mmCIF file of N, CA and C in Angstrom:
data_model
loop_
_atom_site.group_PDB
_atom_site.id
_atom_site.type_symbol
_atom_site.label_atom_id
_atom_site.label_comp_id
_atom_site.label_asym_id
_atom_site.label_seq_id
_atom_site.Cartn_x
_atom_site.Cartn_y
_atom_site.Cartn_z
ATOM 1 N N UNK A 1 110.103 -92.903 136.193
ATOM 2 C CA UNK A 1 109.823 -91.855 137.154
ATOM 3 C C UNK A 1 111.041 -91.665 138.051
ATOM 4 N N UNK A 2 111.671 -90.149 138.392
ATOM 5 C CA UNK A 2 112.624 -89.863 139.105
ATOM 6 C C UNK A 2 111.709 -90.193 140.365
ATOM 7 N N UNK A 3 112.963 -90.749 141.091
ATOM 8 C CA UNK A 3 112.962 -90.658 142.451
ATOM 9 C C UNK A 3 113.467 -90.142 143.212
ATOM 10 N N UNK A 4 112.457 -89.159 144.286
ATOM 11 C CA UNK A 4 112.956 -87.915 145.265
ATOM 12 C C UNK A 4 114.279 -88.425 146.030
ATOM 13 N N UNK A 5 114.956 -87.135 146.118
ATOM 14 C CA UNK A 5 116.198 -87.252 146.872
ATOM 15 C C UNK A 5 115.820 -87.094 148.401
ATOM 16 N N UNK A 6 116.924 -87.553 149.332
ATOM 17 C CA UNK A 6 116.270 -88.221 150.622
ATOM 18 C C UNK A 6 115.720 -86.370 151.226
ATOM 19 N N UNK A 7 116.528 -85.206 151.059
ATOM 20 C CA UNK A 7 116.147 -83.774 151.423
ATOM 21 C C UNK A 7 115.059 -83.601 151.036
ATOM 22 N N UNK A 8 114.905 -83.875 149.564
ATOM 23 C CA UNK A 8 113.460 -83.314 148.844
ATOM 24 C C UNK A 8 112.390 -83.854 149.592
ATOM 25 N N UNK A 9 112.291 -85.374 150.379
ATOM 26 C CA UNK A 9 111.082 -86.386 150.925
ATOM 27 C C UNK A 9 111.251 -85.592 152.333
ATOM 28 N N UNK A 10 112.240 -85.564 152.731
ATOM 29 C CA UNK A 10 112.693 -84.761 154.088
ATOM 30 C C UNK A 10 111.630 -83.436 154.175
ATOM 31 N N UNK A 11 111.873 -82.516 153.576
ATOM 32 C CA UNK A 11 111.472 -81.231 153.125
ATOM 33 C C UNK A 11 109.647 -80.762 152.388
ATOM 34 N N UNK A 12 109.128 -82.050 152.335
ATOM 35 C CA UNK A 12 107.934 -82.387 151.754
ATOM 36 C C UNK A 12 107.222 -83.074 153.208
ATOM 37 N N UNK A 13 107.727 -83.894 153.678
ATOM 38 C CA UNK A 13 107.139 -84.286 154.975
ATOM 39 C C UNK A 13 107.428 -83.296 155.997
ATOM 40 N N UNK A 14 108.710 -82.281 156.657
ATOM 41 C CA UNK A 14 108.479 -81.457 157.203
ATOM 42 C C UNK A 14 107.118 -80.198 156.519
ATOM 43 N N UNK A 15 107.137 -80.081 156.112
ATOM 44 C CA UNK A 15 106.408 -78.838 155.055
ATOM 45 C C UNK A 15 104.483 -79.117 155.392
ATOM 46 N N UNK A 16 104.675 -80.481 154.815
ATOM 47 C CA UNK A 16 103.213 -80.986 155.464
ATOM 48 C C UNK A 16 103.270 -80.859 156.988
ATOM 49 N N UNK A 17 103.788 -81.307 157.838
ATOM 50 C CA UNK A 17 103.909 -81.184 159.064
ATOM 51 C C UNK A 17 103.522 -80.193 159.561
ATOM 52 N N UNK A 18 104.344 -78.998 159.297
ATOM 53 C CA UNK A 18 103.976 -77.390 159.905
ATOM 54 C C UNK A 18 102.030 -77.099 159.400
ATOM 55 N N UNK A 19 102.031 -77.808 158.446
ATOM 56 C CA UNK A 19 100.253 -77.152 157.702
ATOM 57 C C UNK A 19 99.198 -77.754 158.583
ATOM 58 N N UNK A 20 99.329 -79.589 158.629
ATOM 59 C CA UNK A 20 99.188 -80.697 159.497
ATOM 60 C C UNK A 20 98.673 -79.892 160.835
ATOM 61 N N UNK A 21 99.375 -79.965 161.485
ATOM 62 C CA UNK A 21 99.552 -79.323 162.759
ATOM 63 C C UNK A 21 98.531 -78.003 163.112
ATOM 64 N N UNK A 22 99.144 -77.405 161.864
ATOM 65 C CA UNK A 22 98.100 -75.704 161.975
ATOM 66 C C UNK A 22 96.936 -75.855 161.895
ATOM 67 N N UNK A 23 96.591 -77.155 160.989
ATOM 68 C CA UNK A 23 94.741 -77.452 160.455
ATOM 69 C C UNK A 23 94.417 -77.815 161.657
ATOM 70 N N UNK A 24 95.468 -78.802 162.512
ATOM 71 C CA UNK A 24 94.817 -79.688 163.548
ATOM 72 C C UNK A 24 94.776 -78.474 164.540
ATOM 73 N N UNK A 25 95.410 -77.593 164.973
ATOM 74 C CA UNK A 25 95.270 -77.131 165.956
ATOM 75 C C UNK A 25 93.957 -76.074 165.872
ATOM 76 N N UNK A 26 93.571 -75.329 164.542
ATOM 77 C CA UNK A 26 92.877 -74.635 164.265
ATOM 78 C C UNK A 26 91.010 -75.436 164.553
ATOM 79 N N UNK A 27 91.201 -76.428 163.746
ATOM 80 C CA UNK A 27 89.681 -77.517 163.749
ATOM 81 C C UNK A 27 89.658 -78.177 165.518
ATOM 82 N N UNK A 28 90.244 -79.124 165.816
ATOM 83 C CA UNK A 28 90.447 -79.174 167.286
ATOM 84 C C UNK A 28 90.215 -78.411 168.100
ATOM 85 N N UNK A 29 90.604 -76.990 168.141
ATOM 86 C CA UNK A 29 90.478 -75.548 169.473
ATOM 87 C C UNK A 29 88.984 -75.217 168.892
ATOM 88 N N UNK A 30 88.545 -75.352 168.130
ATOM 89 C CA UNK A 30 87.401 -74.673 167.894
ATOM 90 C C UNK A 30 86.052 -76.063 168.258
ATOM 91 N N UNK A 31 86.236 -76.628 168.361
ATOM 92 C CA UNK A 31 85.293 -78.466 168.146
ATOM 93 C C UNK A 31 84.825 -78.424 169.777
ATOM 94 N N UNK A 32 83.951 -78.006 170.393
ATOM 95 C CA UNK A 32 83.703 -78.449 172.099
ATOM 96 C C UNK A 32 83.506 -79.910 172.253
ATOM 97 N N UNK A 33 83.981 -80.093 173.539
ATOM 98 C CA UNK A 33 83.200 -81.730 173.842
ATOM 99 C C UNK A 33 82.113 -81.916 173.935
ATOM 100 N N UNK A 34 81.817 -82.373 173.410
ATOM 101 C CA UNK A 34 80.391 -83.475 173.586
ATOM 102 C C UNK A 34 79.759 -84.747 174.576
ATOM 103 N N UNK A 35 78.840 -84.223 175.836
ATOM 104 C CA UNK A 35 79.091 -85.060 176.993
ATOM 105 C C UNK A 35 80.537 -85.733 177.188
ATOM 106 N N UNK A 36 81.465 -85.049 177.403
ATOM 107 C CA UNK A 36 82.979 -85.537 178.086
ATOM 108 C C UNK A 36 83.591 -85.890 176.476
ATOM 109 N N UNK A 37 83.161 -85.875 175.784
ATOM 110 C CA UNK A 37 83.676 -86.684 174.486
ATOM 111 C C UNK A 37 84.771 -85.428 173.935
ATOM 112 N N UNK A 38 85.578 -85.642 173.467
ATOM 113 C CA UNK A 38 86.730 -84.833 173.047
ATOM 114 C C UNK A 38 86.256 -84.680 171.551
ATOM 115 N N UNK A 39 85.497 -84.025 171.455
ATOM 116 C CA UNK A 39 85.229 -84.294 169.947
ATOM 117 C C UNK A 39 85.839 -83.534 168.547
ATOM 118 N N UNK A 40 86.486 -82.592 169.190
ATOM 119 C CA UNK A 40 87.650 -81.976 168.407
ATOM 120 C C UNK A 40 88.769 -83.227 168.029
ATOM 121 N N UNK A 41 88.951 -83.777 168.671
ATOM 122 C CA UNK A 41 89.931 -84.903 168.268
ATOM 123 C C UNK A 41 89.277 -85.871 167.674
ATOM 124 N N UNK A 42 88.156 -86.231 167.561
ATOM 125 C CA UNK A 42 87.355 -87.186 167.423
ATOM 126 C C UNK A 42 87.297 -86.414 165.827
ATOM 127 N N UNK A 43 87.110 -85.439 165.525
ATOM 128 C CA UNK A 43 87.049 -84.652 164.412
ATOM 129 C C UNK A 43 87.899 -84.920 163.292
ATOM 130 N N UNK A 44 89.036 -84.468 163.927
ATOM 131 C CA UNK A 44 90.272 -84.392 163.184
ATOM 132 C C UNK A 44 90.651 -85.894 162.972
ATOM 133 N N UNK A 45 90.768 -86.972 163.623
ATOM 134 C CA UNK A 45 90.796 -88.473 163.717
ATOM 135 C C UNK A 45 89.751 -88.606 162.598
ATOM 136 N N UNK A 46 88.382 -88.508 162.278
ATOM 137 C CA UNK A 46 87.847 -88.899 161.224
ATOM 138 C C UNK A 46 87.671 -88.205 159.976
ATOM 139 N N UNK A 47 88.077 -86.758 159.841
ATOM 140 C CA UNK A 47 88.364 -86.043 158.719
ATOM 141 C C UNK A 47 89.981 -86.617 158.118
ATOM 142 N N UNK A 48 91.091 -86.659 159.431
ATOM 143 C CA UNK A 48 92.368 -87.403 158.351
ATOM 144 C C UNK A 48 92.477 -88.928 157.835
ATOM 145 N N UNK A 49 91.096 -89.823 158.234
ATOM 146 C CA UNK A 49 91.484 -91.186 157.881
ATOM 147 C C UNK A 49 90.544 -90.666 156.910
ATOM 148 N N UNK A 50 89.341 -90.359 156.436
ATOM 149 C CA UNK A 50 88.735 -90.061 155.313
ATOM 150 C C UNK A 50 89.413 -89.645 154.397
ATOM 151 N N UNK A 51 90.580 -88.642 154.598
ATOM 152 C CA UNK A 51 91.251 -87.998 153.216
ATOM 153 C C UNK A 51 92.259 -89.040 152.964
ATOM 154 N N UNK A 52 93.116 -89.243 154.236
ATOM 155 C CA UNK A 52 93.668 -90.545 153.753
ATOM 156 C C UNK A 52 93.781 -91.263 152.853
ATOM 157 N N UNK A 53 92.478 -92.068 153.232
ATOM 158 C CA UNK A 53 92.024 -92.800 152.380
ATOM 159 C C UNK A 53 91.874 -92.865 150.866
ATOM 160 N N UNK A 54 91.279 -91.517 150.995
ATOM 161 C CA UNK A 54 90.768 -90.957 149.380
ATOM 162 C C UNK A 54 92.556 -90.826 148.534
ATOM 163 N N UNK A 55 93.008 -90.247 149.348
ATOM 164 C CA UNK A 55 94.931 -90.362 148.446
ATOM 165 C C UNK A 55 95.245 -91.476 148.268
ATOM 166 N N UNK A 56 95.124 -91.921 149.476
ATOM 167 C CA UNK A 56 96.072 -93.724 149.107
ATOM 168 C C UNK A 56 95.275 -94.415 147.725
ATOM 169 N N UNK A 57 93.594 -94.242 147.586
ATOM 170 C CA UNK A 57 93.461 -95.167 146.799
ATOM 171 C C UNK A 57 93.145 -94.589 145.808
ATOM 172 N N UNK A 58 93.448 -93.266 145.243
ATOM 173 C CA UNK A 58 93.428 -92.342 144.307
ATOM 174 C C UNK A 58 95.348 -92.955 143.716
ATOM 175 N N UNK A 59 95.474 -93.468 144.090
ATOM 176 C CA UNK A 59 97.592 -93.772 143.498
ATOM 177 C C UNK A 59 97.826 -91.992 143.367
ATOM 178 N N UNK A 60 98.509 -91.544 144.161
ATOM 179 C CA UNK A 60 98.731 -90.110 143.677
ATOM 180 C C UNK A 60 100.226 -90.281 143.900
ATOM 181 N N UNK A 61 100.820 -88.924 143.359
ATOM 182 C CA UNK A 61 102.135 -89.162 143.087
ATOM 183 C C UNK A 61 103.373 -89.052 144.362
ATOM 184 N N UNK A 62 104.411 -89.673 144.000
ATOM 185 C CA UNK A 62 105.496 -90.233 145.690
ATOM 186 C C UNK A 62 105.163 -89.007 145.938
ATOM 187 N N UNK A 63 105.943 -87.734 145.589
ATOM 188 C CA UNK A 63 105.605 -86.107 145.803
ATOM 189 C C UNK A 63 104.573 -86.042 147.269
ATOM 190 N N UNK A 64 103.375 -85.962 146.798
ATOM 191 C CA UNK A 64 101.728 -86.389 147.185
ATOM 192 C C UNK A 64 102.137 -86.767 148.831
ATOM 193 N N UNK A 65 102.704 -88.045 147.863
ATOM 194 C CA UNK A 65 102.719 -88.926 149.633
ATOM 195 C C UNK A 65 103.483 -88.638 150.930
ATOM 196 N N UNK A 66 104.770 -87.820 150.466
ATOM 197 C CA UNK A 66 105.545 -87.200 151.239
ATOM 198 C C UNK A 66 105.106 -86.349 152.139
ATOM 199 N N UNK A 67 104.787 -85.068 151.166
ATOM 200 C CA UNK A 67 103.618 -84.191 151.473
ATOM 201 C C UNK A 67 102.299 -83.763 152.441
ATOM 202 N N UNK A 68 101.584 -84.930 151.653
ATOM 203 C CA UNK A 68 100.386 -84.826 152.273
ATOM 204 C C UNK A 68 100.121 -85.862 153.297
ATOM 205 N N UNK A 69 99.952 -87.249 152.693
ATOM 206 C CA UNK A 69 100.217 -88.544 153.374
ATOM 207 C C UNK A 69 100.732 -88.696 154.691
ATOM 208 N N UNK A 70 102.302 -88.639 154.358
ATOM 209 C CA UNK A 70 103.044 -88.358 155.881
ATOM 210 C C UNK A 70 103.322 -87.349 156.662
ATOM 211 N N UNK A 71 103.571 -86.023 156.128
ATOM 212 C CA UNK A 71 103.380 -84.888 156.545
ATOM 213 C C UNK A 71 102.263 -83.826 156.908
ATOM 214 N N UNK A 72 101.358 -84.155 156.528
ATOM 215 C CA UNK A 72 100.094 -83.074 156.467
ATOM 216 C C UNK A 72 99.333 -83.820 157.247
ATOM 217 N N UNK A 73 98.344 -84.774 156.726
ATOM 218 C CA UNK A 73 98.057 -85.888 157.476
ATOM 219 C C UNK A 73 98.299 -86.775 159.123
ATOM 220 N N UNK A 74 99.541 -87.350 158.671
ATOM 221 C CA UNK A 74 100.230 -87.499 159.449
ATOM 222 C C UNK A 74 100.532 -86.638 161.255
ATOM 223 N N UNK A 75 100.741 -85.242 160.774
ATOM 224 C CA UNK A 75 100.660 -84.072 162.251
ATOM 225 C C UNK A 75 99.389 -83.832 162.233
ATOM 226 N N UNK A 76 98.515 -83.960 161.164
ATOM 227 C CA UNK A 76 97.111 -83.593 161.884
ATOM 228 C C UNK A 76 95.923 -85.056 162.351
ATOM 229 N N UNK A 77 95.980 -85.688 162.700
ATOM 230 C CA UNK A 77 95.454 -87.005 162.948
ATOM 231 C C UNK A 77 95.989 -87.117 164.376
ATOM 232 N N UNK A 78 95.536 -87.319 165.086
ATOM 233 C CA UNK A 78 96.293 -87.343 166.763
ATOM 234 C C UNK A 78 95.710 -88.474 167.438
ATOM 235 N N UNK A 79 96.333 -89.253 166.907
ATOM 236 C CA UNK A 79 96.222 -90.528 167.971
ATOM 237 C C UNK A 79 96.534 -90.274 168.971
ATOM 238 N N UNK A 80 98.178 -89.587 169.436
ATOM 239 C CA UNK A 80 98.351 -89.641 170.906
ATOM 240 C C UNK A 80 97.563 -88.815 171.651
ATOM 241 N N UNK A 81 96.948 -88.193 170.586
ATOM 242 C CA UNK A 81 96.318 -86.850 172.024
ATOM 243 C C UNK A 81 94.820 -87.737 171.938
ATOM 244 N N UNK A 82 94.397 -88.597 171.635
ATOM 245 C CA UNK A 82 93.163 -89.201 171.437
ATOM 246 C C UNK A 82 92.985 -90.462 172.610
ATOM 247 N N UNK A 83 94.288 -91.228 173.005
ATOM 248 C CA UNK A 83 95.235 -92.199 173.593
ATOM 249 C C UNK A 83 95.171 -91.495 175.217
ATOM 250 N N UNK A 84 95.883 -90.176 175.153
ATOM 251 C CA UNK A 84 95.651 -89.176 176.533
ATOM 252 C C UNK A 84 94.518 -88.884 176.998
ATOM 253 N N UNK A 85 93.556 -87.943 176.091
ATOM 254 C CA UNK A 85 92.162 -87.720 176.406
ATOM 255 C C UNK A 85 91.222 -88.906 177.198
ATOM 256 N N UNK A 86 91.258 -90.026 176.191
ATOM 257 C CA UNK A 86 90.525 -91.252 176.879
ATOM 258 C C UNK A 86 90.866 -91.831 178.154
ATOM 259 N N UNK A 87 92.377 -91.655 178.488
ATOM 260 C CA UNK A 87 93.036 -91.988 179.776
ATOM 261 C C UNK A 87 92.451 -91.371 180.543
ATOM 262 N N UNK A 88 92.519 -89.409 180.620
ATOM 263 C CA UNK A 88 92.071 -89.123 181.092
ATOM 264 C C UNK A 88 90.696 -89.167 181.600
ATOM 265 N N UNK A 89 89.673 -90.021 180.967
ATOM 266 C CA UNK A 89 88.365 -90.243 181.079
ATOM 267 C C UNK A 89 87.782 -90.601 182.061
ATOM 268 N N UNK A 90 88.908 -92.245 181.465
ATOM 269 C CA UNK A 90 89.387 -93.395 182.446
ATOM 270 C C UNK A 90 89.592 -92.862 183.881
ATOM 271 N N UNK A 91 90.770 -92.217 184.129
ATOM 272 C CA UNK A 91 90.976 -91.248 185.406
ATOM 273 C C UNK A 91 90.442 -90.746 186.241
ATOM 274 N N UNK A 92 89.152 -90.155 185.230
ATOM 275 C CA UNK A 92 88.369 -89.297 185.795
ATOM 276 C C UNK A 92 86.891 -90.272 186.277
ATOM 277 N N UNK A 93 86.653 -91.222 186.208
ATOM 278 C CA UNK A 93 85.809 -92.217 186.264
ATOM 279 C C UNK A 93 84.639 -91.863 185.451
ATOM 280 N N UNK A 94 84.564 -91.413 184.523
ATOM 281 C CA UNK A 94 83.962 -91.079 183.471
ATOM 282 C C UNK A 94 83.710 -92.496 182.357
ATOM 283 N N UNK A 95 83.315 -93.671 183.050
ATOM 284 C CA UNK A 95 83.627 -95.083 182.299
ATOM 285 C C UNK A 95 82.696 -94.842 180.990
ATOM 286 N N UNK A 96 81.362 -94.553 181.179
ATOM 287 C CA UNK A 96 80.868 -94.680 179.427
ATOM 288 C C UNK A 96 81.728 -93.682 178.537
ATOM 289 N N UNK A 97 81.826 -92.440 179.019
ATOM 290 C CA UNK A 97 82.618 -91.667 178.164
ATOM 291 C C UNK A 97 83.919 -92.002 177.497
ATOM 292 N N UNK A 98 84.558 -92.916 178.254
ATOM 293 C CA UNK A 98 85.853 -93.590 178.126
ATOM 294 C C UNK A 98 85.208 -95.039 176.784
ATOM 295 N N UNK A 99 85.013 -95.607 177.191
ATOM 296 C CA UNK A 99 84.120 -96.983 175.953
ATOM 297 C C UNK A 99 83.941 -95.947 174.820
ATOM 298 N N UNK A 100 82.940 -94.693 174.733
ATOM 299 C CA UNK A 100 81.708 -94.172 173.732
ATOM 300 C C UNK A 100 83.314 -93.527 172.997
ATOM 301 N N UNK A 101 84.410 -92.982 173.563
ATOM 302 C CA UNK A 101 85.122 -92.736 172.805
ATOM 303 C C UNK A 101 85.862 -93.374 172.220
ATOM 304 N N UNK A 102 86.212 -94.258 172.524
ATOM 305 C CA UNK A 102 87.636 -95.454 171.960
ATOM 306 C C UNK A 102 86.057 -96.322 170.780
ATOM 307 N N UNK A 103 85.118 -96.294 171.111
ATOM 308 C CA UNK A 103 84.429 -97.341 170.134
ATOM 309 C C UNK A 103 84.138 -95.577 168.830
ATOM 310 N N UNK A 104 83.368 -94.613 168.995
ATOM 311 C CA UNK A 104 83.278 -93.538 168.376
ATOM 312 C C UNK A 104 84.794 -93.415 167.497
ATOM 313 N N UNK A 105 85.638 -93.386 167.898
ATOM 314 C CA UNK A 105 86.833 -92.988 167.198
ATOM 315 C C UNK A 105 87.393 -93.658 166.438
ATOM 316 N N UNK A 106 87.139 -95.405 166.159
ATOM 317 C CA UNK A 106 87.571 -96.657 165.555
ATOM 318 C C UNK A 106 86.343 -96.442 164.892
ATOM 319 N N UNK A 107 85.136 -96.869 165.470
ATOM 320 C CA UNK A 107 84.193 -96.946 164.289
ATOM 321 C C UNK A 107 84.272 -95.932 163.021
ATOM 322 N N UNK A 108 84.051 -94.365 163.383
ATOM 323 C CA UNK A 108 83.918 -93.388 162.924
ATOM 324 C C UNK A 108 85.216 -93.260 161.481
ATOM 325 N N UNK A 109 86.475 -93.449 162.238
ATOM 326 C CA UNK A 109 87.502 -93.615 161.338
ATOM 327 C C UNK A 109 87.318 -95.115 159.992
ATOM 328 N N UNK A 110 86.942 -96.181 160.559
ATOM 329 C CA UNK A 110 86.769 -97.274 159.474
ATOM 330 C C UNK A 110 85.301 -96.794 158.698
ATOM 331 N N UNK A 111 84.668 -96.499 159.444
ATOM 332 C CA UNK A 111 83.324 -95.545 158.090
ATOM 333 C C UNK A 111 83.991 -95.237 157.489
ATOM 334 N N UNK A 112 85.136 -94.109 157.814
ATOM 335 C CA UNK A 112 85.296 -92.630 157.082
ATOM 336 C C UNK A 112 86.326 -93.831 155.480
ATOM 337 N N UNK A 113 86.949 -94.589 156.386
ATOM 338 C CA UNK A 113 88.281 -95.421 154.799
ATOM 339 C C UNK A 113 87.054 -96.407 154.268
ATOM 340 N N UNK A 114 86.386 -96.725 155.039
ATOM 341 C CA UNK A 114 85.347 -97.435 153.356
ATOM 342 C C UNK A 114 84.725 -96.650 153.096
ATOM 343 N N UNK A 115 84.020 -95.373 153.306
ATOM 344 C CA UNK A 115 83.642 -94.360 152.754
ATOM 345 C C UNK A 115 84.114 -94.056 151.359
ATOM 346 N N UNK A 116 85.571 -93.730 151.490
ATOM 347 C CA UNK A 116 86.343 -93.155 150.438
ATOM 348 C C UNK A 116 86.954 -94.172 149.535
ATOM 349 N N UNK A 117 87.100 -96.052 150.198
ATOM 350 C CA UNK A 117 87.339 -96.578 149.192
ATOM 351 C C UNK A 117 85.944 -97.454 148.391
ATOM 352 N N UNK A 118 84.711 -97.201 149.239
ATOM 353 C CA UNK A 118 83.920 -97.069 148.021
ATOM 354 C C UNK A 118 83.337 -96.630 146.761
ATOM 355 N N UNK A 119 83.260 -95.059 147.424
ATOM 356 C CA UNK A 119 84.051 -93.767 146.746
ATOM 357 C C UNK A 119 84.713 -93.695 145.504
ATOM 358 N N UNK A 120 85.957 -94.352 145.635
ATOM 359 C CA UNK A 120 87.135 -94.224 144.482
ATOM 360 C C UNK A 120 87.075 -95.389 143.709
ATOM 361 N N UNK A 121 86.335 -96.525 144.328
ATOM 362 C CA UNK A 121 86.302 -98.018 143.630
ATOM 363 C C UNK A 121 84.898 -97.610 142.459
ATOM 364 N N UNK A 122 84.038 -96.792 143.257
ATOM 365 C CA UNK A 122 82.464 -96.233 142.268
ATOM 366 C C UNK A 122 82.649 -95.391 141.237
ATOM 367 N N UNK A 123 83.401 -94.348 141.585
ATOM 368 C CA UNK A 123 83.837 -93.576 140.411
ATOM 369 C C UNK A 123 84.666 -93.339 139.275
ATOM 370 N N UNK A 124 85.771 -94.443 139.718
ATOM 371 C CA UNK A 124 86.818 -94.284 139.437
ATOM 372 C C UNK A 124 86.809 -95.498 137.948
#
């Protein structure tokens, strides 16, 4: 198997990036909170570790991983804005909302990767 030149991985992870970004910003702006809960982010956080998942343990091709993996994925999954939101919670003395999200957003995400590597281990 050829291996991508460092532009081509360059150019595959920017590329995902710009799409990444557009999904996240599109699913996110539209998602309301839920009692204080950011759940647009909470959204996008458990829809990209679910697909994630499903690629990584699908072996798909380097291409794939550039692509989608680090680029697509990657800009649409927002930890930092997930990291901010909860601060802000914190801030706001909003304490269960602050816990219900940091436990909601870990739990929700490890469902979503054994989800998909039960998934791919059942069907596959």
């Amino acid at each position: 198997m050829l291996e991508l030149p460092v532009f081509g991985k360059l150019f595959l992870v920017g590329s995902g990036g710009f799409i990444g970004a557009s999904l996240r910003y599109a699913v996110s702006s539209r998602i309301p909170k839920i009692q204080n809960i950011p759940a647009g982010t909470l959204s996008v956080n458990f829809l990209g570790s679910v697909l994630l998942a499903f690629l990584t343990f699908s072996s798909e091709p380097e291409s794939m991983v550039y692509l989608v993996n680090i680029g697509m994925l990657g800009s649409f999954t927002t930890f930092s804005t997930f990291a901010y939101e909860t601060f802000r919670l914190l801030e706001e003395g909003k304490n269960v909302s602050f816990f219900l999200n940091i436990f909601l957003n870990v739990a929700l995400c490890l469902v979503g990767v054994s989800v998909a590597y039960l998934a791919f281990n059942t069907w596959a």
